[in-house]
Coordinates of C-alpha atoms in Angstrom, one line a residue:
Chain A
X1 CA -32.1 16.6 27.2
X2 CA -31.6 14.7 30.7
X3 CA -31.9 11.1 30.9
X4 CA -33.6 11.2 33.9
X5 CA -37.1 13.9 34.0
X6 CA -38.9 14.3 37.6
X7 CA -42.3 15.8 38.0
X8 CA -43.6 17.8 39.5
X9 CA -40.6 20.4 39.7
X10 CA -42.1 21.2 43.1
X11 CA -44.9 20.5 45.3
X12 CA -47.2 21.2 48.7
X13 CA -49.3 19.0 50.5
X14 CA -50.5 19.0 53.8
X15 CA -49.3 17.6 56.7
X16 CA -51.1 13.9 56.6
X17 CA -51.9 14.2 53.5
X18 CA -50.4 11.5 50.9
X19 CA -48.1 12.4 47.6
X20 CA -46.5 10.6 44.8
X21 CA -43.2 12.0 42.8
X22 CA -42.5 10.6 39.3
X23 CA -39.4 9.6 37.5
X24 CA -39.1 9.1 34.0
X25 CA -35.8 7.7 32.4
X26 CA -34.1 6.9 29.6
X27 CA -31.1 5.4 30.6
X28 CA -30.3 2.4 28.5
X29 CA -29.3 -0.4 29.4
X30 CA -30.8 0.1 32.9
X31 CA -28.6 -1.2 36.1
X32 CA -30.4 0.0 38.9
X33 CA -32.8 2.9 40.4
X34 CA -32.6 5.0 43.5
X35 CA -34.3 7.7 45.4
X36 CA -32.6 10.4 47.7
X37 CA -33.7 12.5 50.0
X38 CA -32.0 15.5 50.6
X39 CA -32.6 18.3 53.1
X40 CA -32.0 21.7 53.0
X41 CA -28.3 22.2 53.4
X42 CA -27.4 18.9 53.7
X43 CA -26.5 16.4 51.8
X44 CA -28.7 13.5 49.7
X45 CA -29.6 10.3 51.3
X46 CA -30.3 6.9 49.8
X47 CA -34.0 6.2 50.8
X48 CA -34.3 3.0 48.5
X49 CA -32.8 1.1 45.4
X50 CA -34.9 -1.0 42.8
X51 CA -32.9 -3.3 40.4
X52 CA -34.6 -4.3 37.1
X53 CA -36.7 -7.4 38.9
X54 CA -38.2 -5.3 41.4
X55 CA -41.7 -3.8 41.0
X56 CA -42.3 -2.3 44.4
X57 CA -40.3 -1.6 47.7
X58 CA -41.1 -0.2 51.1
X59 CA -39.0 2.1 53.2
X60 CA -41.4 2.9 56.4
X61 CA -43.7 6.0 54.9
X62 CA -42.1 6.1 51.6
X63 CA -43.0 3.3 48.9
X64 CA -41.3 3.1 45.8
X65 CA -42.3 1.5 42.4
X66 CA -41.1 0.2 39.3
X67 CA -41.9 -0.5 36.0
X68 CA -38.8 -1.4 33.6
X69 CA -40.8 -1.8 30.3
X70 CA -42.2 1.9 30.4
X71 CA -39.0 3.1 32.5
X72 CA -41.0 5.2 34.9
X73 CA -40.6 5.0 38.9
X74 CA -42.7 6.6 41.5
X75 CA -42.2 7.6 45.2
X76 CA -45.3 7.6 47.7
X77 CA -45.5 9.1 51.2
X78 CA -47.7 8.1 53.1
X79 CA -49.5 10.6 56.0
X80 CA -46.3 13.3 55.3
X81 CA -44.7 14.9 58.1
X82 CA -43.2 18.4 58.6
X83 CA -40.0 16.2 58.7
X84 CA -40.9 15.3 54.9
X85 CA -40.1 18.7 53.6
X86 CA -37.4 18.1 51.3
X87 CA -35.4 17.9 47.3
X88 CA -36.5 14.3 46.4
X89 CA -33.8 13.2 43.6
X90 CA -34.2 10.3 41.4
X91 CA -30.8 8.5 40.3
X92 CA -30.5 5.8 37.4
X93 CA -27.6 3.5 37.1
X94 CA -26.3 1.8 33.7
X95 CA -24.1 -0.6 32.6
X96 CA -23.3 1.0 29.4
X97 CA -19.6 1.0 30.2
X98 CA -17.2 -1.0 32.4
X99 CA -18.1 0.7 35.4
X100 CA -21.2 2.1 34.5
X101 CA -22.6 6.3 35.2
X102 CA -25.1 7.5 37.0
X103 CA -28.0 10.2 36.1
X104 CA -29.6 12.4 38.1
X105 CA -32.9 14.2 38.2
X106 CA -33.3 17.8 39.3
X107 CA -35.2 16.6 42.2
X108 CA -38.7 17.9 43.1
X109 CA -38.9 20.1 45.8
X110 CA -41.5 18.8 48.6
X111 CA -43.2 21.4 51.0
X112 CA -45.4 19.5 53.7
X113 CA -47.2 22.9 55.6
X114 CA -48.5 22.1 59.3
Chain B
X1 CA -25.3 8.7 59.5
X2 CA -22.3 8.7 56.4
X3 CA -19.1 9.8 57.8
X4 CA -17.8 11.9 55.3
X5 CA -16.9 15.4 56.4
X6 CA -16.8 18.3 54.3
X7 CA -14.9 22.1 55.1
X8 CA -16.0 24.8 55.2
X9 CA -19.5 24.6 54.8
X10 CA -20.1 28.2 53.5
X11 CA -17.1 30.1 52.4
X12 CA -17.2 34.0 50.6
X13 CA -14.3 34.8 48.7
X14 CA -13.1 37.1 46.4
X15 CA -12.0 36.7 42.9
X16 CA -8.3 35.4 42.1
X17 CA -8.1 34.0 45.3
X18 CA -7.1 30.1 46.2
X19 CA -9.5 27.9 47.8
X20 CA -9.5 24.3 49.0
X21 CA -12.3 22.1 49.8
X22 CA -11.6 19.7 52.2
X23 CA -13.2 15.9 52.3
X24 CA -12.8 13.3 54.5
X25 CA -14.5 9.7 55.2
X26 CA -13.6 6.9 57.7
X27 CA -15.6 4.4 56.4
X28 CA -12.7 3.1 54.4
X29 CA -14.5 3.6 50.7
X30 CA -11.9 3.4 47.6
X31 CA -14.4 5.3 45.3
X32 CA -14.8 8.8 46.0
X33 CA -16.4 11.9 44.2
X34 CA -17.4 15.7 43.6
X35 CA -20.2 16.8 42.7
X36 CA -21.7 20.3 41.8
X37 CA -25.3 20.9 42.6
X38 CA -26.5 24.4 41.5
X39 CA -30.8 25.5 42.2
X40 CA -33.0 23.4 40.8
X41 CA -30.5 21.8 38.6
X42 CA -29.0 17.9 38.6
X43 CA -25.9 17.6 40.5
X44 CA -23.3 17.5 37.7
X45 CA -19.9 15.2 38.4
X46 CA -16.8 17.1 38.4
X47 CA -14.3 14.8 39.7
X48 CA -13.5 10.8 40.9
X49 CA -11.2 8.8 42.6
X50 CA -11.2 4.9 42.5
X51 CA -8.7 5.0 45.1
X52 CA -5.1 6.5 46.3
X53 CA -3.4 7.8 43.4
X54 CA -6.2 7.4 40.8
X55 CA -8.0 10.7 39.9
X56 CA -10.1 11.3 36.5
X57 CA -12.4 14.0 35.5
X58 CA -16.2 14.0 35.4
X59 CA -18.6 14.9 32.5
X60 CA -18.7 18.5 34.0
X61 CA -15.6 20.5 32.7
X62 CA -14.2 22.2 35.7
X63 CA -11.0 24.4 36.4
X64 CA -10.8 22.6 40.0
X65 CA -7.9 20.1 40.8
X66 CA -8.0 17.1 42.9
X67 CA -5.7 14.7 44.8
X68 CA -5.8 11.3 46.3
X69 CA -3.0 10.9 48.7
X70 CA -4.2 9.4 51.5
X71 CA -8.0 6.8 51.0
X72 CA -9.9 9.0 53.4
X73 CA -9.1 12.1 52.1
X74 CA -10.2 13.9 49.2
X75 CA -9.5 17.2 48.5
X76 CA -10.8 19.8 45.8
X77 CA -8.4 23.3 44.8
X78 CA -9.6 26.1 42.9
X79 CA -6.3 27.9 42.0
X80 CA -8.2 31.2 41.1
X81 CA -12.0 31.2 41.7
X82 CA -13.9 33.3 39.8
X83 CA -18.0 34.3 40.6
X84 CA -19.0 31.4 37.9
X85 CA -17.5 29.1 40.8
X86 CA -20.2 29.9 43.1
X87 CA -21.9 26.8 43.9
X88 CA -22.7 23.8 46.4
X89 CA -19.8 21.4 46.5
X90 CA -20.9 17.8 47.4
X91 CA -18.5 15.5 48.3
X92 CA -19.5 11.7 48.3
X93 CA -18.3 8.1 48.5
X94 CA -19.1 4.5 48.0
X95 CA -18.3 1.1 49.1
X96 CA -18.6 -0.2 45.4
X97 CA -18.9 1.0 42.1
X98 CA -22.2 2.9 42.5
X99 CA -23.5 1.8 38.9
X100 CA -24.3 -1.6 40.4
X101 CA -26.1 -1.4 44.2
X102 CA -23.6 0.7 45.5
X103 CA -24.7 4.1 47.2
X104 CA -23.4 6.9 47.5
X105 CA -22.8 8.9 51.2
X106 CA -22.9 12.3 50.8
X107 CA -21.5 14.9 53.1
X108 CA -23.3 18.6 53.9
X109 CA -21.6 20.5 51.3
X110 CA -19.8 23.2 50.6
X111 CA -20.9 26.5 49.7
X112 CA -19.1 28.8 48.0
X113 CA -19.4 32.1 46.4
X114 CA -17.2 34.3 44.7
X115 CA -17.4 37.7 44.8

């Protein structure tokens, strides 16, 4: 079973229209938490990180949240653009060994329509 | 934008033959990695480097080689692909060990099928 479950698997919303993805982990101990984005054909890019002591952090449109004791994390965007149309994968850290490993979500598959 | 490089970006082969995967970053990072994404699926770690001369597998078993001669360049070798090799290759890098707040650049990816 994967350490790190995303829902939904995929998703379309409107263009304007506000959406939250969820991550659920159980990675353990827990270093840190980030969010990619990652277009078709390219390659994933870091849109935030959350460490343990954060609950909530803003990138422009996108707004991710914490919570460490439930080991959930969401991503919100707000009014989506075309431009939003994209995998959105979840990656947890740990420090379970020296250098630690990271686990990654199958991503959910955002589809903003025009 | 990361500048990491990756070539080719789509390559169709046919079985038994040799393939390389090239990588390259001028940022400088020590720690560099493969990854294999497949549809829907979590990218799966195949290889790493913590810098020149250090190589170690990844949790995915793989028939792919790797070498670390130079610290910008990475390269990946299939000595004999078969069609269970097609996949997207994603090479990436960090600054720092990515378990703490390092993150990783990704390039564009390779993608290869085997006929």
């Amino acid at each position: 079973k994967n350490q790190v479950e995303q829902s939904p698997q995929s998703l379309i919303i409107l263009e304007g229209k506000n959406c939250t993805l969820q991550c659920n982990y159980t990675v353990s101990p827990f270093s840190n938490l980030r969010w990619y984005k990652q277009d078709t054909g390219r390659g994933p890019v870091s849109l935030t990180i959350m460490t343990f002591s954060e609950n909530t952090k803003s990138n422009g449109r996108y707004t991710a949240t914490l919570d460490a004791d439930t080991k959930q994390s969401s991503l919100h965007i707000t009014a989506s653009q075309l431009s939003d149309s994209a995998s959105y994968i979840c990656v947890v850290s740990d420090r379970g060994s020296t250098l630690g490993r990271l686990y990654f979500g199958r991503g959910t598959q955002l589809t903003v329509w025009p | 934008e990361a500048d990491i490089y990756q070539t080719p970006r789509y390559l169709v082969i046919g079985t038994g033959k040799k393939i390389t995967l090239e990588c390259s970053q001028t940022m400088g990072h020590d720690k560099m990695y493969w990854y294999q994404q497949d549809p829907g699926m979590e990218l799966h770690l195949i290889h790493y480097s913590y810098g020149v001369n250090s190589t170690e597998k990844g949790d995915l078993s793989s028939e792919s080689t790797v070498s670390r001669i130079r610290t910008e360049h990475f390269p990946l070798t299939l000595e004999s692909a078969r069609p269970s090799h097609t996949s997207q290759y994603l090479c990436a890098s960090s600054p720092e060990d990515e378990a703490y707040t390092g993150e990783l650049f990704f390039g564009e990816g390779s993608r290869l099928t085997v006929l």
